[in-house]
Coordinates of C-alpha atoms in Angstrom, one line a residue:
M1 CA 320.5 28.2 157.5
P2 CA 323.6 30.3 156.9
F3 CA 325.2 31.4 153.7
L4 CA 327.2 28.8 152.0
P5 CA 331.0 29.1 152.6
L6 CA 332.7 31.9 150.7
N7 CA 336.3 31.2 152.0
K8 CA 338.2 28.4 153.6
Q9 CA 337.6 29.7 157.1
E10 CA 333.8 29.5 156.6
M11 CA 334.3 25.9 155.2
Q12 CA 336.2 24.9 158.2
E13 CA 333.6 26.4 160.5
R14 CA 331.2 23.9 159.1
G15 CA 333.6 21.1 160.0
W16 CA 334.4 20.4 156.5
D17 CA 338.0 19.5 155.2
G18 CA 337.1 20.2 151.6
V19 CA 334.1 20.5 149.2
D20 CA 332.3 18.4 146.6
F21 CA 331.7 21.3 144.2
V22 CA 332.9 24.8 143.8
C23 CA 330.5 27.4 142.3
V24 CA 332.3 30.3 140.7
T25 CA 330.4 33.5 139.7
G26 CA 331.3 36.8 138.2
D27 CA 329.0 38.6 140.5
A28 CA 329.2 39.2 144.2
Y29 CA 327.7 36.3 146.2
V30 CA 324.0 37.0 146.5
D31 CA 322.0 34.2 147.9
H32 CA 318.7 35.1 146.3
P33 CA 316.7 33.0 143.8
S34 CA 316.9 35.8 141.1
F35 CA 320.6 34.9 141.0
G36 CA 321.2 31.8 138.8
I37 CA 324.2 30.6 140.7
A38 CA 322.4 30.9 144.0
I39 CA 319.8 28.3 142.6
V40 CA 322.5 26.1 141.3
S41 CA 324.4 26.1 144.7
R42 CA 321.3 25.5 146.8
V43 CA 320.1 22.7 144.5
L44 CA 323.5 21.0 144.9
E45 CA 323.2 21.4 148.6
A46 CA 319.8 20.0 148.7
E47 CA 321.0 17.0 146.8
G48 CA 323.4 16.4 149.7
F49 CA 326.7 17.8 148.3
R50 CA 329.1 20.2 150.1
V51 CA 329.4 23.4 148.1
G52 CA 331.9 26.3 148.3
M53 CA 331.3 29.6 146.6
I54 CA 334.0 31.7 144.8
A55 CA 332.7 35.3 143.9
Q56 CA 334.5 37.6 141.6
P57 CA 338.0 35.9 141.8
D58 CA 341.1 37.8 141.0
Y59 CA 341.0 36.5 137.3
R60 CA 344.8 37.2 136.9
S61 CA 345.8 34.4 139.2
A62 CA 344.9 30.7 139.1
K63 CA 345.4 30.6 142.8
A64 CA 342.2 32.5 143.2
F65 CA 340.3 29.4 142.3
D66 CA 342.0 27.2 144.8
V67 CA 340.2 28.6 147.8
Y68 CA 339.1 25.1 149.0
G69 CA 341.7 23.0 147.4
K70 CA 340.7 20.7 144.6
P71 CA 336.9 19.9 144.7
K72 CA 336.0 16.3 144.9
Y73 CA 333.7 16.3 141.9
G74 CA 334.2 19.6 140.0
Y75 CA 333.4 23.3 139.3
F76 CA 330.2 24.9 138.1
V77 CA 331.2 28.3 136.4
T78 CA 329.0 31.3 135.4
G79 CA 329.9 34.8 134.2
G80 CA 327.1 36.2 136.3
N81 CA 323.5 37.2 136.0
I82 CA 324.2 39.1 132.8
D83 CA 326.7 38.7 130.0
S84 CA 330.0 40.1 131.1
M85 CA 330.3 42.1 128.0
V86 CA 327.0 43.7 128.4
A87 CA 327.9 44.4 132.1
H88 CA 331.1 46.2 131.0
Y89 CA 330.0 48.0 127.8
T90 CA 327.1 50.2 126.6
A91 CA 325.4 49.7 123.2
A92 CA 327.8 52.4 122.1
K93 CA 330.8 50.1 123.2
R94 CA 331.7 52.7 125.8
K95 CA 333.1 51.3 129.2
R96 CA 330.5 51.4 132.0
S97 CA 331.6 53.3 135.1
D98 CA 329.7 51.1 137.6
D99 CA 328.5 47.5 138.2
A100 CA 325.3 46.8 140.2
Y101 CA 326.5 43.2 140.8
T102 CA 329.7 44.2 142.6
P103 CA 330.1 45.5 146.1
G104 CA 329.9 49.2 146.3
G105 CA 329.1 49.3 142.5
K106 CA 332.7 49.2 141.6
A107 CA 333.4 48.3 138.0
G108 CA 336.1 46.1 136.8
K109 CA 335.9 43.3 139.3
R110 CA 335.2 40.7 136.6
P111 CA 337.1 40.2 133.3
D112 CA 335.6 40.5 129.8
R113 CA 334.3 37.2 128.8
A114 CA 334.4 36.1 132.4
T115 CA 333.3 32.5 131.7
I116 CA 336.1 31.8 129.4
V117 CA 338.7 33.5 131.6
Y118 CA 337.6 31.6 134.8
C119 CA 337.5 28.2 133.1
N120 CA 341.0 28.7 131.6
K121 CA 342.4 29.7 134.9
I122 CA 340.9 26.5 136.5
R123 CA 342.4 24.4 133.8
E124 CA 345.8 25.9 134.6
L125 CA 345.3 24.8 138.2
Y126 CA 343.6 21.4 137.7
P127 CA 343.9 20.2 134.0
D128 CA 341.6 17.1 134.6
V129 CA 338.9 18.6 136.9
P130 CA 335.3 18.5 135.4
I131 CA 334.1 21.9 134.5
M132 CA 330.4 22.8 133.9
I133 CA 329.4 26.2 132.6
G134 CA 326.0 27.9 132.6
G135 CA 324.1 31.1 133.0
I136 CA 323.1 33.6 130.3
E137 CA 326.6 34.2 129.1
A138 CA 327.3 30.4 128.4
S139 CA 323.7 29.7 127.3
L140 CA 323.5 32.3 124.5
R141 CA 327.0 31.5 123.3
R142 CA 326.6 27.7 122.9
F143 CA 326.9 27.8 119.1
A144 CA 329.1 29.8 116.8
H145 CA 327.8 33.4 117.4
Y146 CA 328.1 36.9 116.2
D147 CA 330.0 38.9 118.9
Y148 CA 329.2 42.6 118.7
W149 CA 332.2 43.7 120.6
D150 CA 334.6 41.9 118.3
D151 CA 332.5 42.6 115.3
A152 CA 333.2 38.9 114.2
V153 CA 331.8 35.4 114.6
R154 CA 333.3 33.6 117.6
P155 CA 333.2 29.8 118.2
S156 CA 331.0 28.1 120.8
I157 CA 332.0 29.1 124.3
L158 CA 332.6 25.5 124.9
V159 CA 335.6 25.6 122.6
D160 CA 337.1 28.7 124.0
S161 CA 336.5 27.9 127.7
Q162 CA 337.8 24.3 127.7
A163 CA 334.7 23.3 129.8
D164 CA 333.4 19.8 129.7
I165 CA 329.6 20.4 129.7
L166 CA 327.4 23.6 129.0
S167 CA 324.1 23.7 130.8
F168 CA 321.5 26.0 129.0
G169 CA 318.3 27.2 130.4
M170 CA 317.7 27.6 134.2
G171 CA 319.6 24.2 134.9
E172 CA 318.0 22.7 138.1
K173 CA 317.5 19.2 136.6
Q174 CA 320.6 19.2 134.8
T175 CA 322.7 20.3 137.8
A176 CA 321.3 17.5 139.9
E177 CA 321.8 14.8 137.3
I178 CA 325.4 15.9 136.5
A179 CA 326.3 16.0 140.2
H180 CA 325.0 12.5 141.0
R181 CA 326.6 11.0 137.9
L182 CA 330.0 12.5 138.7
A183 CA 329.5 11.4 142.3
S184 CA 328.8 7.8 141.1
G185 CA 332.2 7.8 139.5
E186 CA 331.2 8.4 135.9
D187 CA 333.7 10.1 133.6
V188 CA 332.6 13.5 132.8
H189 CA 333.3 12.9 129.1
S190 CA 330.7 10.0 129.1
I191 CA 328.0 12.4 130.3
T192 CA 326.6 13.2 126.9
D193 CA 322.9 12.3 127.1
I194 CA 321.4 14.9 129.5
R195 CA 318.7 17.1 128.1
G196 CA 319.5 20.9 128.3
T197 CA 323.2 20.4 128.0
C198 CA 325.9 20.7 125.3
Y199 CA 329.2 18.9 124.9
I200 CA 332.2 18.5 122.5
A201 CA 332.7 15.2 120.6
A202 CA 335.0 14.1 117.8
H203 CA 334.0 14.9 114.4
G204 CA 332.1 12.0 112.9
T205 CA 330.6 10.9 116.3
P206 CA 327.2 9.7 115.5
V207 CA 324.2 11.7 117.1
E208 CA 320.8 10.0 116.6
N209 CA 318.2 12.1 114.9
A210 CA 320.5 15.3 115.0
V211 CA 320.0 18.4 112.8
S212 CA 323.3 19.4 111.4
I213 CA 323.9 23.2 111.1
A214 CA 326.6 25.1 109.1
S215 CA 330.0 24.9 110.6
F216 CA 331.8 27.6 112.4
A217 CA 334.0 28.2 109.4
K218 CA 331.0 28.5 107.1
V219 CA 328.9 30.8 109.3
S220 CA 332.0 32.9 109.8
A221 CA 332.4 33.3 106.1
E222 CA 328.8 33.3 104.6
K223 CA 326.0 35.5 106.2
T224 CA 323.3 33.5 104.4
A225 CA 324.6 30.4 106.2
Y226 CA 324.7 32.2 109.5
A227 CA 321.1 33.3 109.0
K228 CA 319.9 29.7 108.1
A229 CA 321.7 28.3 111.1
T230 CA 320.1 30.8 113.4
K231 CA 316.6 29.8 112.4
Q232 CA 317.5 26.0 112.7
Q233 CA 318.7 26.7 116.3
I234 CA 315.5 28.6 117.2
D235 CA 313.3 25.9 115.6
E236 CA 314.7 23.2 117.9
Q237 CA 314.3 25.1 121.2
D238 CA 311.3 23.3 122.4
Y239 CA 311.3 20.4 124.7
V240 CA 308.4 18.7 123.1
Y241 CA 309.8 18.3 119.6
G242 CA 313.3 19.8 119.7
R243 CA 316.0 17.6 118.2
P244 CA 319.8 17.4 118.9
I245 CA 321.9 20.0 117.0
V246 CA 325.4 19.3 115.8
Q247 CA 327.8 22.1 114.5
K248 CA 331.3 21.4 113.3
H249 CA 334.2 23.4 114.8
G250 CA 337.4 22.3 113.1
D251 CA 338.2 18.7 114.1
V252 CA 335.4 18.6 116.6
V253 CA 331.6 19.1 116.8
V254 CA 329.6 20.9 119.3
V255 CA 326.4 18.9 120.2
Q256 CA 323.4 20.3 121.8
N257 CA 320.9 17.8 123.3
P258 CA 317.2 18.7 123.1
P259 CA 316.1 21.2 125.8
M260 CA 315.3 20.1 129.3
T261 CA 311.7 19.6 130.1
A262 CA 310.2 22.5 132.0
L263 CA 309.9 22.2 135.7
S264 CA 306.4 21.3 136.9
Q265 CA 304.7 23.7 139.4
E266 CA 305.6 21.3 142.3
E267 CA 309.2 21.3 141.2
L268 CA 309.3 25.1 140.8
D269 CA 307.7 25.6 144.2
R270 CA 310.4 23.3 145.6
V271 CA 313.2 25.4 144.2
F272 CA 311.8 28.6 145.6
S273 CA 311.4 26.9 149.0
L274 CA 315.3 26.2 149.3
P275 CA 316.9 28.0 152.3
F276 CA 318.1 31.0 150.4
M277 CA 319.3 33.9 152.7
R278 CA 317.8 36.3 150.2
Y279 CA 320.6 38.9 150.7
Y280 CA 324.2 39.5 149.8
H281 CA 327.0 38.0 151.8
P282 CA 327.6 40.0 155.1
S283 CA 331.2 40.5 154.1
Y284 CA 330.2 43.1 151.6
E285 CA 328.5 45.4 154.1
A286 CA 331.7 47.4 154.7
Q287 CA 332.0 48.0 151.0
G288 CA 328.6 49.5 150.6
G289 CA 326.6 46.4 149.9
V290 CA 325.3 45.1 146.4
A291 CA 323.0 47.3 144.7
A292 CA 321.4 44.6 142.6
I293 CA 319.6 43.2 145.8
E294 CA 317.5 46.4 146.1
E295 CA 314.8 45.7 143.5
V296 CA 314.5 42.0 144.0
E297 CA 314.7 41.5 147.8
F298 CA 311.1 42.1 148.3
S299 CA 310.0 41.1 144.8
I300 CA 308.3 37.8 143.9
M301 CA 308.9 35.8 140.7
H302 CA 305.8 33.7 140.1
N303 CA 306.6 32.4 136.5
R304 CA 309.2 31.3 134.1
G305 CA 309.4 31.2 130.3
C306 CA 307.8 33.6 127.8
F307 CA 305.7 32.6 124.7
G308 CA 305.8 36.3 123.7
H309 CA 309.3 35.7 122.1
C310 CA 310.3 39.1 120.9
N311 CA 313.1 38.9 118.5
F312 CA 315.6 41.1 120.4
C313 CA 315.1 39.2 123.6
S314 CA 317.1 36.2 125.0
I315 CA 314.4 34.7 127.3
A316 CA 312.8 32.4 124.8
Y317 CA 316.2 31.1 123.8
H318 CA 317.4 30.7 127.4
Q319 CA 314.3 29.9 129.5
G320 CA 312.1 28.6 126.7
R321 CA 308.7 29.5 125.4
H322 CA 306.8 27.2 127.7
V323 CA 305.5 29.1 130.8
T324 CA 305.8 27.4 134.3
C325 CA 304.1 29.1 137.2
R326 CA 304.5 28.8 141.0
S327 CA 301.4 27.8 143.0
T328 CA 299.5 30.7 144.8
Q329 CA 300.4 29.0 148.1
S330 CA 304.2 29.2 147.4
V331 CA 303.9 32.9 146.4
I332 CA 301.9 33.7 149.6
E333 CA 304.4 31.9 151.8
E334 CA 307.3 33.9 150.3
A335 CA 305.4 37.2 151.0
K336 CA 304.6 36.2 154.5
A337 CA 308.2 35.6 155.1
F338 CA 308.9 39.1 154.1
T339 CA 306.8 40.5 156.9
K340 CA 309.4 38.8 159.3
N341 CA 312.2 40.7 157.8
P342 CA 313.3 43.9 159.7
R343 CA 314.2 45.5 156.3
F344 CA 310.7 45.1 155.0
K345 CA 308.7 48.4 154.9
G346 CA 305.4 46.9 153.8
Y347 CA 305.9 47.2 150.0
I348 CA 306.2 44.3 147.6
H349 CA 308.0 45.8 144.7
D350 CA 306.9 43.4 142.0
V351 CA 305.0 40.2 141.5
G352 CA 306.1 39.1 138.0
G353 CA 308.6 37.3 135.9
P354 CA 309.7 37.5 132.2
T355 CA 306.2 38.5 131.5
A356 CA 304.2 39.3 134.7
N357 CA 300.7 38.4 133.5
F358 CA 301.4 34.9 132.0
R359 CA 299.9 32.1 134.1
L360 CA 298.7 29.7 131.5
P361 CA 300.2 27.8 128.5
S362 CA 299.8 29.8 125.4
C363 CA 297.2 27.3 124.0
K364 CA 295.8 23.9 125.0
K365 CA 297.7 21.9 122.3
Q366 CA 301.2 23.1 123.3
E367 CA 301.8 20.7 126.1
K368 CA 301.4 17.8 123.7
L369 CA 302.7 19.4 120.4
G370 CA 304.9 22.1 121.6
L371 CA 304.7 25.7 120.4
C372 CA 304.3 26.5 116.7
K373 CA 307.4 26.9 114.6
D374 CA 307.6 30.0 112.4
K375 CA 304.7 31.6 114.3
K376 CA 304.3 34.0 117.3
C377 CA 301.5 33.7 119.8
L378 CA 301.0 37.5 119.9
A379 CA 302.5 39.1 116.9
P380 CA 301.6 40.7 114.6
A381 CA 298.3 40.0 116.1
A382 CA 297.1 37.5 118.8
C383 CA 296.6 33.9 117.7
P384 CA 292.9 32.8 117.8
A385 CA 293.9 29.7 119.9
L386 CA 295.5 31.8 122.6
Q387 CA 294.3 31.2 126.1
V388 CA 293.7 34.4 128.0
D389 CA 292.6 34.4 131.6
H390 CA 293.9 36.5 134.6
K391 CA 291.6 35.1 137.2
E392 CA 294.2 33.0 139.0
Y393 CA 296.7 36.0 138.9
L394 CA 294.2 38.4 140.2
E395 CA 293.2 36.1 143.1
M396 CA 296.9 35.8 144.0
L397 CA 297.4 39.6 144.0
R398 CA 294.2 39.9 146.2
E399 CA 295.6 37.4 148.7
L400 CA 298.8 39.3 148.8
R401 CA 297.1 42.6 149.5
D402 CA 295.4 41.0 152.5
I403 CA 298.5 39.8 154.2
P404 CA 298.9 41.7 157.5
K405 CA 301.8 44.2 157.3
V406 CA 301.7 44.4 153.4
K407 CA 300.9 48.0 152.6
Q408 CA 301.0 47.8 148.9
V409 CA 301.8 45.3 146.1
F410 CA 303.3 46.7 142.8
I411 CA 303.7 45.1 139.4
R412 CA 306.8 46.5 137.9
S413 CA 308.0 43.8 135.6
G414 CA 306.6 43.4 132.0
I415 CA 302.9 43.5 131.6
R416 CA 301.9 42.2 128.1
Y417 CA 299.3 44.8 127.3
D418 CA 298.5 43.1 124.0
Y419 CA 297.7 39.9 125.9
L420 CA 295.8 41.7 128.6
M421 CA 293.7 43.4 126.0
Q422 CA 292.5 39.9 124.6
D423 CA 290.9 39.3 128.1
Q424 CA 287.2 39.9 127.7
N425 CA 286.9 40.6 131.6
D426 CA 288.2 44.0 132.7
A427 CA 288.6 43.0 136.3
F428 CA 292.3 42.5 136.1
L429 CA 293.0 45.8 134.3
R430 CA 290.8 47.7 136.7
E431 CA 292.6 46.2 139.8
L432 CA 296.0 46.7 138.2
I433 CA 295.3 50.3 137.8
T434 CA 293.6 50.8 141.0
H435 CA 296.0 48.8 143.4
H436 CA 299.3 47.9 141.6
V437 CA 300.7 50.9 139.9
S438 CA 303.0 53.3 141.7
G439 CA 302.2 56.3 139.7
Q440 CA 303.8 55.0 136.5
L441 CA 303.3 51.7 134.6
K442 CA 306.1 50.6 132.3
V443 CA 305.1 48.9 129.1
A444 CA 307.0 48.0 126.0
P445 CA 305.5 49.0 122.7
E446 CA 309.1 49.7 121.5
H447 CA 308.2 51.4 118.3
C448 CA 305.3 52.5 116.1
S449 CA 306.3 51.6 112.6
A450 CA 304.7 48.3 111.5
Q451 CA 307.7 47.3 109.5
V452 CA 310.0 47.7 112.4
L453 CA 307.6 46.0 114.9
D454 CA 307.5 43.0 112.4
R455 CA 311.2 42.8 112.6
M456 CA 311.0 43.0 116.4
G457 CA 308.4 40.3 116.6
K458 CA 306.1 42.7 118.4
P459 CA 302.4 43.5 117.9
H460 CA 301.5 46.5 115.8
I461 CA 301.0 49.8 117.6
E462 CA 297.2 49.6 117.3
A463 CA 297.2 47.1 120.3
Y464 CA 299.2 49.8 122.3
N465 CA 296.7 52.6 121.3
R466 CA 293.7 50.5 122.5
F467 CA 295.5 49.8 125.8
Q468 CA 296.6 53.4 126.3
E469 CA 293.0 54.6 125.7
K470 CA 291.6 52.2 128.2
F471 CA 294.3 52.8 130.8
Y472 CA 293.6 56.5 130.9
Q473 CA 289.9 56.0 130.9
I474 CA 290.0 53.9 134.0
T475 CA 292.7 56.1 135.7
G476 CA 290.5 59.1 135.2
R477 CA 287.3 57.3 136.6
I478 CA 289.1 56.4 139.8
G479 CA 290.5 59.9 140.0
K480 CA 294.3 58.9 140.2
E481 CA 297.1 60.7 138.4
Q482 CA 299.0 57.8 136.8
Y483 CA 301.0 57.5 133.7
L484 CA 302.2 55.0 131.2
V485 CA 306.0 54.9 130.6
P486 CA 306.7 53.2 127.3
Y487 CA 310.0 51.4 126.6
L488 CA 311.3 52.5 123.3
M489 CA 314.1 51.2 121.1
S490 CA 316.0 53.1 118.3
S491 CA 318.0 51.7 115.5
H492 CA 316.6 48.2 115.6
P493 CA 317.2 46.3 112.3
G494 CA 314.5 47.5 109.9
S495 CA 314.2 50.9 111.1
T496 CA 315.2 53.6 108.7
L497 CA 315.3 57.4 109.4
K498 CA 311.9 57.6 108.1
D499 CA 310.7 55.0 110.6
A500 CA 312.5 56.9 113.4
I501 CA 310.8 60.1 112.4
Q502 CA 307.4 58.4 112.2
L503 CA 308.0 57.3 115.9
A504 CA 309.0 60.8 116.9
V505 CA 305.7 62.2 115.4
F506 CA 303.7 59.5 117.2
L507 CA 305.4 60.5 120.4
K508 CA 304.5 64.1 120.0
K509 CA 301.0 63.4 118.9
N510 CA 300.6 61.3 122.1
N511 CA 302.4 63.8 124.4
I512 CA 305.0 61.2 125.3
R513 CA 308.5 62.5 126.3
P514 CA 310.6 59.6 127.2
E515 CA 313.3 60.2 129.8
Q516 CA 315.3 57.2 128.6
V517 CA 315.5 55.4 125.3
Q518 CA 317.5 52.3 124.4
D519 CA 319.6 51.8 121.3
F520 CA 319.3 48.3 120.0
Y521 CA 322.1 46.1 121.6
P522 CA 323.2 43.1 119.6
T523 CA 323.6 40.5 122.2
P524 CA 324.5 36.8 121.2
A525 CA 322.0 34.4 119.7
T526 CA 318.9 36.7 119.2
V527 CA 317.0 36.9 116.0
S528 CA 317.6 40.6 116.0
T529 CA 321.3 40.2 116.3
C530 CA 321.3 37.8 113.3
M531 CA 319.6 40.5 111.3
F532 CA 322.1 43.2 112.6
Y533 CA 325.1 41.1 111.6
T534 CA 323.8 39.5 108.3
G535 CA 321.3 42.0 107.0
I536 CA 319.0 39.0 106.5
D537 CA 315.7 38.1 108.2
P538 CA 316.3 34.5 109.2
Y539 CA 312.5 33.7 109.1
T540 CA 312.1 34.9 105.5
M541 CA 315.7 35.1 104.2
K542 CA 314.9 38.4 102.8
P543 CA 317.2 41.5 103.1
V544 CA 316.8 43.8 106.1
Y545 CA 318.0 47.5 106.4
V546 CA 320.3 47.9 109.3
P547 CA 321.4 51.3 110.7
K548 CA 325.0 50.8 111.6
T549 CA 326.8 54.0 111.3
A550 CA 327.5 56.1 114.4
E551 CA 325.9 59.2 112.8
E552 CA 322.6 57.5 111.9
K553 CA 322.3 55.8 115.3
A554 CA 322.8 59.1 116.9
M555 CA 320.0 60.8 114.7
Q556 CA 317.5 58.0 115.4
R557 CA 318.2 58.1 119.1
A558 CA 318.0 61.9 119.1
L559 CA 314.6 61.7 117.3
L560 CA 313.0 59.9 120.2
Q561 CA 313.9 62.8 122.4
Y562 CA 313.4 65.6 119.8
F563 CA 312.3 68.0 122.5
R564 CA 315.8 68.2 124.2
P565 CA 317.7 71.3 123.1
E566 CA 321.0 69.2 123.0
N567 CA 319.4 67.0 120.3
R568 CA 318.3 69.9 118.1
R569 CA 321.2 69.7 115.6
L570 CA 320.9 66.0 115.2
V571 CA 317.1 66.2 114.7
K572 CA 317.4 68.9 112.1
M573 CA 320.0 66.9 110.2
A574 CA 317.8 63.8 110.2
L575 CA 314.7 65.7 109.1
L576 CA 316.6 67.4 106.2
K577 CA 318.3 64.1 105.2
A578 CA 314.8 62.3 105.2
G579 CA 313.3 65.1 103.2
R580 CA 310.9 66.0 106.1
S581 CA 311.7 69.7 106.4
D582 CA 307.8 70.1 106.8
L583 CA 308.5 69.0 110.6
I584 CA 310.7 72.1 111.1
G585 CA 308.4 75.0 112.1
N586 CA 306.0 76.4 114.5
G587 CA 303.1 74.2 113.5
K588 CA 301.3 71.8 115.9
E589 CA 302.9 68.8 114.3
C590 CA 306.4 70.2 113.9
L591 CA 309.2 68.6 115.9
I592 CA 311.5 71.6 116.3
A593 CA 311.1 75.3 115.7
P594 CA 313.0 76.9 112.8
D595 CA 316.4 78.6 113.4
K596 CA 317.5 81.8 111.7
D597 CA 319.5 79.9 109.0
F598 CA 316.6 77.6 108.2
V599 CA 314.2 80.5 107.9
E600 CA 316.6 82.3 105.6
K601 CA 317.1 79.3 103.5
Q602 CA 313.3 78.6 103.2
K603 CA 312.9 82.4 102.2
H604 CA 315.2 82.0 99.4
I605 CA 313.7 78.8 98.2
T606 CA 310.5 80.4 98.1
M607 CA 311.8 83.4 96.2
R608 CA 313.5 81.1 93.7
K609 CA 310.4 79.2 93.1
E610 CA 308.4 82.5 92.5
E611 CA 311.1 83.7 90.2
E612 CA 311.0 80.5 88.2
R613 CA 307.2 80.6 88.0
R614 CA 307.5 84.3 86.6
G615 CA 310.2 83.2 84.2
K616 CA 312.9 85.2 85.9
P617 CA 316.6 84.1 86.1
K618 CA 317.5 82.0 89.1
S619 CA 318.8 83.7 92.2
T620 CA 322.5 83.6 92.7
S621 CA 322.0 83.4 96.4
R622 CA 324.2 81.1 98.5
Y623 CA 321.2 79.2 99.3
A624 CA 320.4 78.5 95.6
K625 CA 321.2 75.2 94.2
G626 CA 324.2 74.9 92.0
K627 CA 326.5 77.7 91.0
P628 CA 325.6 80.8 89.1
K629 CA 326.4 80.6 85.4
Q630 CA 329.7 82.1 84.5
R631 CA 329.9 84.7 81.7
P632 CA 331.8 83.7 78.7
K633 CA 335.3 85.1 78.5
A634 CA 335.8 87.8 75.9
K635 CA 337.8 86.7 72.9
P636 CA 341.3 88.3 72.7

């Protein structure tokens, strides 16, 4: 099965005189199931609709959205696989120089706030055409949200984009139902009852059993209201008990229906069996291809959803906390197809998902009752009701290793080591270390300070310490040289300079020298972003310390790489500011060696203390505190 049409010529080669739906994306056209728009377009095709693709259109011209003429039923629009603002800017708000989702890695092929810009151009072109938006950019911005780049609260993306329907989550069921109802002649404005969608209604429109949250005006003006609204939104993101949510925006209201039910295993298998080309469109070859395909082409996603629910992560809000898994047979069939691909070299790069080793619901009651509100399954410690079993995942990995032409199977996406350590059977951990680590295993302790980890929604560092000890025991036993590479985050809400110093000391003690560290990046709709903006923990409504100045962020980041010469000045500044000069020296626990100025200053401090002890006058050295006393002037 070929790629879907990317231009009018390819449409005509199929014998079509027009299309039913146009899918617009801020990424290059990559027909692979790790790209949301690829799934949406193939689902539409499987439902019998003619679909045309528009990838990275010239956002300065409405004509760029008229490739196929007016579609029969409407447009599906996404900013791309990641938020367009995250794609364009670093956590320090510096413009990125490349874009892995663009041919040749060229930056600037999509606009800031791509979903809004694309929809407004379509509205210029066809004022009455139905527009549906989705993907991570739309999903996380479905209510009034703090926008880090504007440093202000923005309205729902539905208001700014002029779209008709917002589909949140992965969207297969919503997409199919919307498409068939439009095709049956239903007006897009009457499609207001589909789970997993949001729409705009007139203020005062009755919505049964709805939770009303503070208005756009109120959350923009009052940070306490913003924090309360954040918690209300999170509390309803469960398809078992979630209720509709209503938020007033001026004269209209944004309505979110309850989340769509998770796909069953059979439904998820069906999605992954759709005829994806699993590569970028051939027209990009001359431009150098699309780098984003490199890690996913021969990787396998076997699950969706994450009950880990870290506060800084958007997965639980987007995909949900319920975990759905593909069958072993579906995964094996995908791997066997790899072996027929001439580009396959025998290495499956990953068998994972949001969390690689989740194959079960978090507990037996969740399917009937949903996941617990106000509680996390793994933090600060594992829930006693947690189901932990790696047998099915382990059997799947064994079958993958046995496929002819498969040389090695790696696991590179997130392993939840805290979940793994709850398994009483060590078989999975032993085989993970023996067969599925490519020299380094990336894990995510993120920090070591208990108060910071609590703000992150992560388990305390003791869980990582136990895992680290066991990992190196088994690695040594099998005679391999393998290492853990921890993901670490600086300047998360709750992290003071003292916490950052505690983390630096932990890293030195454990001989960890991270090559990369991540500053906290406040992306829309996460609990951590709420704390960053409001200074309030929405779960407790108590104040949270937030490092915001460029100077403190730089110091916290430098402390995580205290060993780099270029960071010495900032590390010294941080240690002195926090009153931890004891960590400047040549001792085993010291972070940096003393420089000449520091030694001289310490020498004079010691001398002054000794003089004070002996009752002598204070030194008038430039290092002494205060100014020397002035002699009284002689009277004339």
